[in-house]
Short mmCIF file of C-alpha atoms and ligand atoms in Angstrom, two decimals:
data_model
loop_
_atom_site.label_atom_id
_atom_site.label_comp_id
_atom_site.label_asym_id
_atom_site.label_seq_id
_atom_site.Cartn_x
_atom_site.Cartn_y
_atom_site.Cartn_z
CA UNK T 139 76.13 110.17 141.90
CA UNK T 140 72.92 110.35 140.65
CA UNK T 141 71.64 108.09 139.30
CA UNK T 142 73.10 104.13 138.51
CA UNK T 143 72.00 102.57 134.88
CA UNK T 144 72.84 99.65 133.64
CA UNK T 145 73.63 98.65 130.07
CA UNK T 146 71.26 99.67 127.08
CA UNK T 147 69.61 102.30 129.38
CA UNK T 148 68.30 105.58 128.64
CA UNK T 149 69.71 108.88 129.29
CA UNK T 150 69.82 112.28 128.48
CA UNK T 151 72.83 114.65 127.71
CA UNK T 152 73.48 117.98 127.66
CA UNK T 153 76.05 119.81 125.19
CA UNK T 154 79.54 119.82 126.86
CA UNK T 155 80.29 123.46 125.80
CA UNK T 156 78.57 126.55 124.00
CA UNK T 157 76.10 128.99 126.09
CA UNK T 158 72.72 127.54 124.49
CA UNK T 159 71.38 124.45 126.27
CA UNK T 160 71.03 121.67 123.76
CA UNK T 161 70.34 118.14 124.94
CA UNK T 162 70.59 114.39 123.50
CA UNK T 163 69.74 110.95 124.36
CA UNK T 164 72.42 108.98 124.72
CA UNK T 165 72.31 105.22 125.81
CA UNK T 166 74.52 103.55 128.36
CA UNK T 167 76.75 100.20 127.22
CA UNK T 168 77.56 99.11 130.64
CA UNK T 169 76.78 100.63 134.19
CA UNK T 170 78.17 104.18 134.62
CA UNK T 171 77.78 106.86 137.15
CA UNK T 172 76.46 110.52 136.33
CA UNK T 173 78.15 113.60 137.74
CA UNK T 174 76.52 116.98 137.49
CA UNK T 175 78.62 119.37 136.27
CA UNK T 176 77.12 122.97 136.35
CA UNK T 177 77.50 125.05 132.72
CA UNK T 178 78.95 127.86 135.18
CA UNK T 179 81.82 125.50 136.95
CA UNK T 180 82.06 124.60 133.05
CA UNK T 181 83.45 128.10 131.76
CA UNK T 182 85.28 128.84 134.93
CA UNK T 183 87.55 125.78 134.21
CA UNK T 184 87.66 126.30 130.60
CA UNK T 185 90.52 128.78 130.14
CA UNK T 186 93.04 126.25 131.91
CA UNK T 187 93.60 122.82 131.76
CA UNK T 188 92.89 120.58 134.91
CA UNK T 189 92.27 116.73 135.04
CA UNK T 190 88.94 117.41 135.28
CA UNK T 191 88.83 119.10 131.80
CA UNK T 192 91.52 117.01 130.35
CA UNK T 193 88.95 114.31 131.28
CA UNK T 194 86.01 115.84 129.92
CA UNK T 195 88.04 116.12 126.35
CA UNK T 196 89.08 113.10 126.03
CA UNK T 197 85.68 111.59 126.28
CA UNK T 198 84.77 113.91 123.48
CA UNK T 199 87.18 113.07 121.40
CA UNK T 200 87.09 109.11 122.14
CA UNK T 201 83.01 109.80 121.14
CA UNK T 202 83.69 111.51 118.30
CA UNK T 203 86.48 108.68 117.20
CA UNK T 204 83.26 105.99 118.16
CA UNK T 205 80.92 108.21 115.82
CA UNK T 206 83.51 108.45 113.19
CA UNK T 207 84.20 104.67 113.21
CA UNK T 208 80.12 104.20 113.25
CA UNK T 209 80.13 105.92 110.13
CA UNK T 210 82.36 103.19 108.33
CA UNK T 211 80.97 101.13 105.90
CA UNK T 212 81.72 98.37 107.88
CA UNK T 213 79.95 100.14 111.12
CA UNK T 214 82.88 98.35 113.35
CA UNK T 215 82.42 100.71 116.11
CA UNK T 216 85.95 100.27 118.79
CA UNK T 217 83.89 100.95 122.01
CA UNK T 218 86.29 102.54 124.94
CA UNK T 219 85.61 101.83 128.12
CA UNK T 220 85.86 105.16 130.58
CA UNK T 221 88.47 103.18 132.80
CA UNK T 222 90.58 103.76 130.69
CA UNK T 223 90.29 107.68 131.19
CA UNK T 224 91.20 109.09 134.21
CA UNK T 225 88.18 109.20 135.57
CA UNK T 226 89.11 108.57 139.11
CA UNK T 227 91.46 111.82 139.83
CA UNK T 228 89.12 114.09 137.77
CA UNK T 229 86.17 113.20 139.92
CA UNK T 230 87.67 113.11 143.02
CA UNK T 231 89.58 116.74 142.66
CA UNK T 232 86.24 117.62 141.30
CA UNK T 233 84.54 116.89 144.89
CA UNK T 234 86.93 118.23 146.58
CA UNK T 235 86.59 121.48 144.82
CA UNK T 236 83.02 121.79 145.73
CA UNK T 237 83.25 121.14 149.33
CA UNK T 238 86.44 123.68 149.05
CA UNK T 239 83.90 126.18 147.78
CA UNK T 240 81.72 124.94 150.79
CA UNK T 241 84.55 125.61 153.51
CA UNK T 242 85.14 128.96 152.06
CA UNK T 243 81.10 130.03 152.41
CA UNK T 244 80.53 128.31 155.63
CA UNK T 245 84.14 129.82 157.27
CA UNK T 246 85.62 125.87 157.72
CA UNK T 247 88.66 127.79 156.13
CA UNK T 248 91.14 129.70 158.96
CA UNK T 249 94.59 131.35 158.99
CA UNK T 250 97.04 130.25 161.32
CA UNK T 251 100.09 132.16 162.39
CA UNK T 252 103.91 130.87 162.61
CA UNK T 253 106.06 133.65 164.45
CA UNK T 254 108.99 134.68 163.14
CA UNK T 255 111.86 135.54 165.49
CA UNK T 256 114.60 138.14 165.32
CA UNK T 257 117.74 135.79 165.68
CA UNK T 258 119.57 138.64 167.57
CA UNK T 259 117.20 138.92 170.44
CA UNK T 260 114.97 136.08 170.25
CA UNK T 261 111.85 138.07 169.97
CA UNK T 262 108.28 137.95 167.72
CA UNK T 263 109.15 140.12 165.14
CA UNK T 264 106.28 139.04 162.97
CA UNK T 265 104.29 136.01 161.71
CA UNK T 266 104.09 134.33 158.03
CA UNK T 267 99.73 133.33 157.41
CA UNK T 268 99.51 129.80 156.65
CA UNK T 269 95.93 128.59 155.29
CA UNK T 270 94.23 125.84 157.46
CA UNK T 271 91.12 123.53 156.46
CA UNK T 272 88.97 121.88 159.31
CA UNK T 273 86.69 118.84 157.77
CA UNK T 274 83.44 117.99 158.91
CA UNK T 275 85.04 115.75 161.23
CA UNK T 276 87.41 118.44 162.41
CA UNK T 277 90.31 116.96 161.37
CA UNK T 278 92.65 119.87 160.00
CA UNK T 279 93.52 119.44 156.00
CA UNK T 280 97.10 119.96 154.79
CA UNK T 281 96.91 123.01 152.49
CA UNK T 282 99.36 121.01 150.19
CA UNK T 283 95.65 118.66 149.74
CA UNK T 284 93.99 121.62 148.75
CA UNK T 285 96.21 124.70 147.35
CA UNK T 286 96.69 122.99 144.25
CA UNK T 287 93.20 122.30 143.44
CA UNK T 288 91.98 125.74 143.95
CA UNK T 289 94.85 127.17 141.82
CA UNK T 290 93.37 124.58 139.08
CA UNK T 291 89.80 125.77 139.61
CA UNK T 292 90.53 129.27 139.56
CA UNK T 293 89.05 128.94 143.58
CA UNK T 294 92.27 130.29 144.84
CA UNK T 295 91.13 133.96 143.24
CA UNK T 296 88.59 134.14 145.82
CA UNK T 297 90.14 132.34 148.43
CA UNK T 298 93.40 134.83 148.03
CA UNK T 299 91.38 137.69 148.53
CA UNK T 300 90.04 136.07 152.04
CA UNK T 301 93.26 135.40 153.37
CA UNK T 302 94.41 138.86 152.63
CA UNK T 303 91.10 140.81 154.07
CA UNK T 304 92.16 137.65 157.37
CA UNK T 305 95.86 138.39 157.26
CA UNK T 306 95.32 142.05 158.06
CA UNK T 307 92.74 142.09 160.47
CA UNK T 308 94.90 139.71 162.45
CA UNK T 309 97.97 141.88 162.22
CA UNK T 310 95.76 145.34 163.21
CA UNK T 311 94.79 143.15 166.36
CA UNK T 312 98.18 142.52 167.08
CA UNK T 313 99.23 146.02 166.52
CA UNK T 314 99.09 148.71 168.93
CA UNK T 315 101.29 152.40 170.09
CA UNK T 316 104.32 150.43 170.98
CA UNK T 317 103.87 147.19 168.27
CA UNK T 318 103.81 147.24 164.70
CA UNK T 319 104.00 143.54 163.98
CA UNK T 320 104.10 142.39 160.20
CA UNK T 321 102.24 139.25 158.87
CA UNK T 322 103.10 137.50 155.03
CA UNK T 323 100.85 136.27 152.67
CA UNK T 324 101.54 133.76 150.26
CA UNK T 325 100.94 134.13 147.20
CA UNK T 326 99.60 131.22 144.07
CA UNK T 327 100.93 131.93 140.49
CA UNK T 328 97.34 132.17 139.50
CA UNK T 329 96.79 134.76 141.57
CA UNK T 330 98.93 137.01 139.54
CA UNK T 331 96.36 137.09 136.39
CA UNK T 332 93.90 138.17 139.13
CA UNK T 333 93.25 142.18 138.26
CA UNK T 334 91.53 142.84 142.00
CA UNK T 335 94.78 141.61 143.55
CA UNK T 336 96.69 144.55 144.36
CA UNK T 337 93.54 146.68 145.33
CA UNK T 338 92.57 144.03 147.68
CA UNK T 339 95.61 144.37 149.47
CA UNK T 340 95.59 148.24 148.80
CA UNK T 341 91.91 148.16 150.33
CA UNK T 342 92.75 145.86 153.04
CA UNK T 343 95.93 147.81 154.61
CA UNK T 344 93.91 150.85 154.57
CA UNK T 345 90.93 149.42 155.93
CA UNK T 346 92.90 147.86 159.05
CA UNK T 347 94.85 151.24 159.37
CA UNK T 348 98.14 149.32 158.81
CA UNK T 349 101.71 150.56 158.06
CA UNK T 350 102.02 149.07 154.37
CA UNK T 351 105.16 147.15 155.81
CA UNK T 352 102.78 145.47 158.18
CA UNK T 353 101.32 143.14 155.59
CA UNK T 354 103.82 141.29 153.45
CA UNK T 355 103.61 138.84 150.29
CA UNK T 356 105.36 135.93 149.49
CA UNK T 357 106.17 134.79 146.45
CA UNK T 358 107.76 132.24 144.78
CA UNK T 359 110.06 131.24 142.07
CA UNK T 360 108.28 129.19 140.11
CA UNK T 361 105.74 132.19 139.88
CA UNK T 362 107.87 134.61 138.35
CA UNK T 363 108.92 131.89 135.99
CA UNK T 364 105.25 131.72 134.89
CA UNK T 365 104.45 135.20 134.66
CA UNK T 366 107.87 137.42 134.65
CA UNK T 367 105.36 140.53 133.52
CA UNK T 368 102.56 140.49 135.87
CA UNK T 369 105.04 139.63 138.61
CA UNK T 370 107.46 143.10 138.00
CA UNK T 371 104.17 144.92 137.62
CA UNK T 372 102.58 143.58 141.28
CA UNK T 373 106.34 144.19 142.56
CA UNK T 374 106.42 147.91 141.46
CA UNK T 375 103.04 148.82 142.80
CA UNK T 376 103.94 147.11 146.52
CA UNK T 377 106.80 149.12 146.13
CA UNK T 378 104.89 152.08 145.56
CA UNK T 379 102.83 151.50 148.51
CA UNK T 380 105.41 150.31 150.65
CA UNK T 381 104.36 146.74 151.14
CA UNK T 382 107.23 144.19 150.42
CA UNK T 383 107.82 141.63 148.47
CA UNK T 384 109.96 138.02 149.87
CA UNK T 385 110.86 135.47 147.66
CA UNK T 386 110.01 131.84 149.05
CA UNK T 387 111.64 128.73 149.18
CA UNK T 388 114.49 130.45 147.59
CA UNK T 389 117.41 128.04 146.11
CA UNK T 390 115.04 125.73 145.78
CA UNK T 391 114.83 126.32 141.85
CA UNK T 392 117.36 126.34 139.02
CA UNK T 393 118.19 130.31 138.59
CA UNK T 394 117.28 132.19 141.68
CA UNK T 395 120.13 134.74 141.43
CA UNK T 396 118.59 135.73 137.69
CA UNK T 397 115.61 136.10 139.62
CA UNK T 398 117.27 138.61 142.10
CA UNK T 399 118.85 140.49 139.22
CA UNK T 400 115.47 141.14 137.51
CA UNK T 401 112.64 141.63 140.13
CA UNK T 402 114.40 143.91 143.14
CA UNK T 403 112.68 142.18 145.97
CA UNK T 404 112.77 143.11 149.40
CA UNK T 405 113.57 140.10 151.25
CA UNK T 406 114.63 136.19 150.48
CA UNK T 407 113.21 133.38 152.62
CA UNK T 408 115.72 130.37 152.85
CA UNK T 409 114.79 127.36 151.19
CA UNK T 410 114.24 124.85 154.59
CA UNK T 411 116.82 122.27 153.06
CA UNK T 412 119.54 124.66 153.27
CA UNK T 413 118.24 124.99 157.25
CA UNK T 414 118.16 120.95 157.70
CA UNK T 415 121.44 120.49 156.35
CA UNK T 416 123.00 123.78 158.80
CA UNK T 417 124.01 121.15 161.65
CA UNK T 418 126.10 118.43 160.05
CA UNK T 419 127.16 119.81 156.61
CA UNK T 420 130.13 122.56 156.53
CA UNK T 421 129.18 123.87 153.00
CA UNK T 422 125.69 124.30 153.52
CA UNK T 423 127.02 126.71 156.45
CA UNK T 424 128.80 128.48 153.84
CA UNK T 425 126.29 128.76 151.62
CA UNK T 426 123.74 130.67 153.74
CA UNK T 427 126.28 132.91 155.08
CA UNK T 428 127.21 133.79 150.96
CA UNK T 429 123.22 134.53 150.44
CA UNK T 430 122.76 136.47 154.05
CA UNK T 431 125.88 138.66 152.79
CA UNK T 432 124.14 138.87 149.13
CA UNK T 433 121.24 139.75 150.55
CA UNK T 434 122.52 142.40 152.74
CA UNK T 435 124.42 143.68 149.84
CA UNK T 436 121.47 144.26 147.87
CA UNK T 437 119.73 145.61 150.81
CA UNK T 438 117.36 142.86 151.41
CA UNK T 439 116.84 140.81 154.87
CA UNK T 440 116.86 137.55 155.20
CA UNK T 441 114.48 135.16 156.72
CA UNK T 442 115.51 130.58 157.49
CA UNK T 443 112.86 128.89 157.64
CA UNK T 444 112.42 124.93 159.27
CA UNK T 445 114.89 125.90 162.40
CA UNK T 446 113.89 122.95 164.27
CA UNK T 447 117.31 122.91 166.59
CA UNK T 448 118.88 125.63 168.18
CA UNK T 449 122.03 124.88 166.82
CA UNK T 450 120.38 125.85 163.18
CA UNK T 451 118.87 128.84 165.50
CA UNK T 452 122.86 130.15 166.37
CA UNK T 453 124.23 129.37 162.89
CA UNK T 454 122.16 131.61 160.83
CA UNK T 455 122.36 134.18 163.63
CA UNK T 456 126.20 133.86 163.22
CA UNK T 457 125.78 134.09 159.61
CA UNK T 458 123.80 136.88 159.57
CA UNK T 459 120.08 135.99 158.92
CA UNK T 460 117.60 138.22 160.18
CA UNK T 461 114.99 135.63 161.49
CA UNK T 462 114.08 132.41 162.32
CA UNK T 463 110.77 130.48 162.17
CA UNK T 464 110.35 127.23 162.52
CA UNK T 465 109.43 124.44 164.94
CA UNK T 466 111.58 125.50 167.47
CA UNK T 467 110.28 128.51 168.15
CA UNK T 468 106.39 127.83 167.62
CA UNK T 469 104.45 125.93 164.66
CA UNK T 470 101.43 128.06 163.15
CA UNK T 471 99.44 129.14 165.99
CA UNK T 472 95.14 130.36 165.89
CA UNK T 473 95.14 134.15 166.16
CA UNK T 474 94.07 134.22 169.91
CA UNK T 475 97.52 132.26 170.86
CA UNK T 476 99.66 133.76 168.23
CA UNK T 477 98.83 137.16 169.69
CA UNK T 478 99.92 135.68 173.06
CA UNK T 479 103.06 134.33 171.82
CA UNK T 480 103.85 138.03 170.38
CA UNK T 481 103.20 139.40 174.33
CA UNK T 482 105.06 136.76 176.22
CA UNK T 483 108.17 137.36 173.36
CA UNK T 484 108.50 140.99 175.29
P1 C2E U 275 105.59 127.36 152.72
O1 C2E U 275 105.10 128.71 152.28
O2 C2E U 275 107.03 127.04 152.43
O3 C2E U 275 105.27 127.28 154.28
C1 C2E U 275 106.11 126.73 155.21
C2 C2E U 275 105.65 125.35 155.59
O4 C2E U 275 106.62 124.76 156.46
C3 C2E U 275 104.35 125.35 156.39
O5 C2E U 275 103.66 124.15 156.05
C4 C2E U 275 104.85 125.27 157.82
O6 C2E U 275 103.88 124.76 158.72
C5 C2E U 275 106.01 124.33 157.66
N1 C2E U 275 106.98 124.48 158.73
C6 C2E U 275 107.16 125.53 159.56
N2 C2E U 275 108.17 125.33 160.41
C7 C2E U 275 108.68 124.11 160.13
C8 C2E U 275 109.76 123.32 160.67
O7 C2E U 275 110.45 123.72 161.60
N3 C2E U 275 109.99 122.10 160.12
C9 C2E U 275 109.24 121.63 159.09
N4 C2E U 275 109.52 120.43 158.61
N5 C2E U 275 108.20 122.34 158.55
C10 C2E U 275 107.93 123.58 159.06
P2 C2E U 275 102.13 124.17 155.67
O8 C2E U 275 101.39 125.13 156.54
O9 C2E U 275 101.70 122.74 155.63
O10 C2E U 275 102.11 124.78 154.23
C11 C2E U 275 102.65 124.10 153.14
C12 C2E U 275 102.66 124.96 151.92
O11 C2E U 275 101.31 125.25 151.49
C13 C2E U 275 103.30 126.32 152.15
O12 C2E U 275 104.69 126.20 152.08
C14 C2E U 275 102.70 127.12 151.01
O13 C2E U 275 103.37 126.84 149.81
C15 C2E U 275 101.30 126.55 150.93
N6 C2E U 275 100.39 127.45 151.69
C16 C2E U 275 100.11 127.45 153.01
N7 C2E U 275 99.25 128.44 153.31
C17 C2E U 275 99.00 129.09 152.16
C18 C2E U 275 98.19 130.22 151.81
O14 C2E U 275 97.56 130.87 152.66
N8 C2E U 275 98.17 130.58 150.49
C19 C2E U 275 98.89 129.92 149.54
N9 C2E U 275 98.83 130.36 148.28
N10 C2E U 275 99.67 128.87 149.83
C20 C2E U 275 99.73 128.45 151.12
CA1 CA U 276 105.75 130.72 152.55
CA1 CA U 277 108.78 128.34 152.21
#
């Protein structure tokens, strides 16, 4: 906030879109609150819809209604009050997209690491990245807080490319004559429009002298659902270079096996409610046995995720899953201990 005015005050206002700066005068009814918004955070937002956009038009168009009615005979102007906008949500994503961009310059962002076990002999076989945010206060943020608000600000472009240069200097630290570890990377629907996506990872395998298999990417339904093309075009260049592809959370959406039929993945990650039901529920045993034995059929491995109980741990084994991650083996672990959990797995 800038600045508090109270009714019949003056301020100015600049144009809400359009390269040339123009400005106004514009004059308050009741108190209100001014929020900068730069012309540059402007255009980055404009090609998408978020709250704070959907905000910004609607004021627009509930001034332009006000002008209209102003221009009645009658001048019976129907003044809306901005409470009635969602003002609230748009401003508050809108903060926490700036102190996003903030963490991201001033390195308050980190990876964390969640081994993944081979269900045959218990060892590290590899880890899946998971995105961590440490406040001021350094309390850690949830990335379900923030992942959604950099995907609507376009954020998670740069922040994608981060995690992969991270991801892969991790893994080369972890790798030496004897140990090739791989680490995943998951992957945001927006980050598919992003052209500099595959050469980042192209750049960053070769640049940590990594096996391609070494770095891996997850993706997810719902992203091939938004973007079938760009999705079969990443898939046949990581196939190219060697670097597979894992569909997340899979069952989790409406037509997963049309998914499998179309984009020839390499590997399918088990949706963790098909893991939480493993103990009590017969079927649910079924089930992931019928996808491990899809999966194998297509030549793809299979990963359950949530194993929080070693009974899940023996179940998938028996049903032929590949590996296990969850909170029974380890949570996401910082880099130093991740690499320590990969030595005492030997
Ligand atoms: P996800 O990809 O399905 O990640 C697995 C989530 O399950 C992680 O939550 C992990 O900490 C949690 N988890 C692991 N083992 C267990 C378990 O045994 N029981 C239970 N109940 N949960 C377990 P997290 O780290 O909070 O991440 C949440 C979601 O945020 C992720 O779901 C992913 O969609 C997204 N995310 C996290 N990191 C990144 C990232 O680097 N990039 C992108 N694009 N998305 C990310
Ligand atoms: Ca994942
Ligand atoms: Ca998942």
């Amino acid at each position: 906030m800038i600045a508090t005015l109270g009714p019949d005050e003056l301020f100015g206002e600049m144009a809400l879109s359009g390269s040339p700066l123009r400005s106004a005068c514009a004059r308050a009814h009741s108190d209100c609150e001014l929020l900068v918004i730069t012309h540059q955070a402007l255009s980055e937002q404009l090609d998408q819809s978020t709250p704070l956009i959907r905000h910004l038009l609607k004021i627009a168009v509930a001034r332009s209604r006000v002008s209209l009615s102003l221009l009645q005979p009658d001048g019976t102007a129907e003044h809306r009050h901005d409470e009635d906008l969602d003002h609230a949500p748009a401003v508050e994503r809108l903060r926490v997209e700036h102190r996003l961009r903030d963490a991201l310059r001033d390195g308050l962002l980190e990876l964390h690491y969640q081994p993944l076990i081979t269900l045959s002999d218990r060892r590290t076989a590899g880890f899946e990245s998971l995105i961590r945010w440490r406040d001021d206060n350094g309390r850690w943020i949830p990335p379900d807080a923030f992942i959604g608000i950099a995907e609507d600000s376009g954020l998670i472009v740069q922040i994608g490319h981060w995690i992969i240069e991270t991801a892969a200097a991790a893994v080369a630290t972890m790798s030496d004559t004897e140990r090739k570890p791989f680490c995943t990377v998951n992957l945001s629907p927006r980050q598919m429009d992003d052209p500099q996506l595959f050469a980042t990872i192209q750049r960053a395998i070769q640049q940590h002298a990594l096996q391609p298999g070494q770095l891996r990417l997850e993706i997810t339904e719902s992203m091939m659902l938004g973007n079938l093309q760009a999705t079969e075009q990443l898939l046949a260049q990581c196939r190219a270079l060697g670097c597979p592809l894992l569909v997340d959370d899979f069952g989790s959406g409406y037509s997963s096996l049309a998914y499998l039929h179309r984009l020839p993945v390499d590997a399918i990650k088990l949706d963790r409610s098909f893991t939480s039901a493993l103990s009590e529920d017969a079927r649910a045993v079924k089930i992931v046995g019928a996808i491990a034995r899809l999966a194998a059929d297509l030549d793809m491995y299979t990963v359950a995720e949530g194993i929080e109980t070693s009974a899940q741990a023996d179940i998938c084994q028996k049903q032929g899953i590949r590996y296990g991650q969850g909170y029974l083996f380890s949570a996401a672990l910082p880099l130093a201990q991740a690499r320590l959990s990969l030595s005492a797995s030997d």
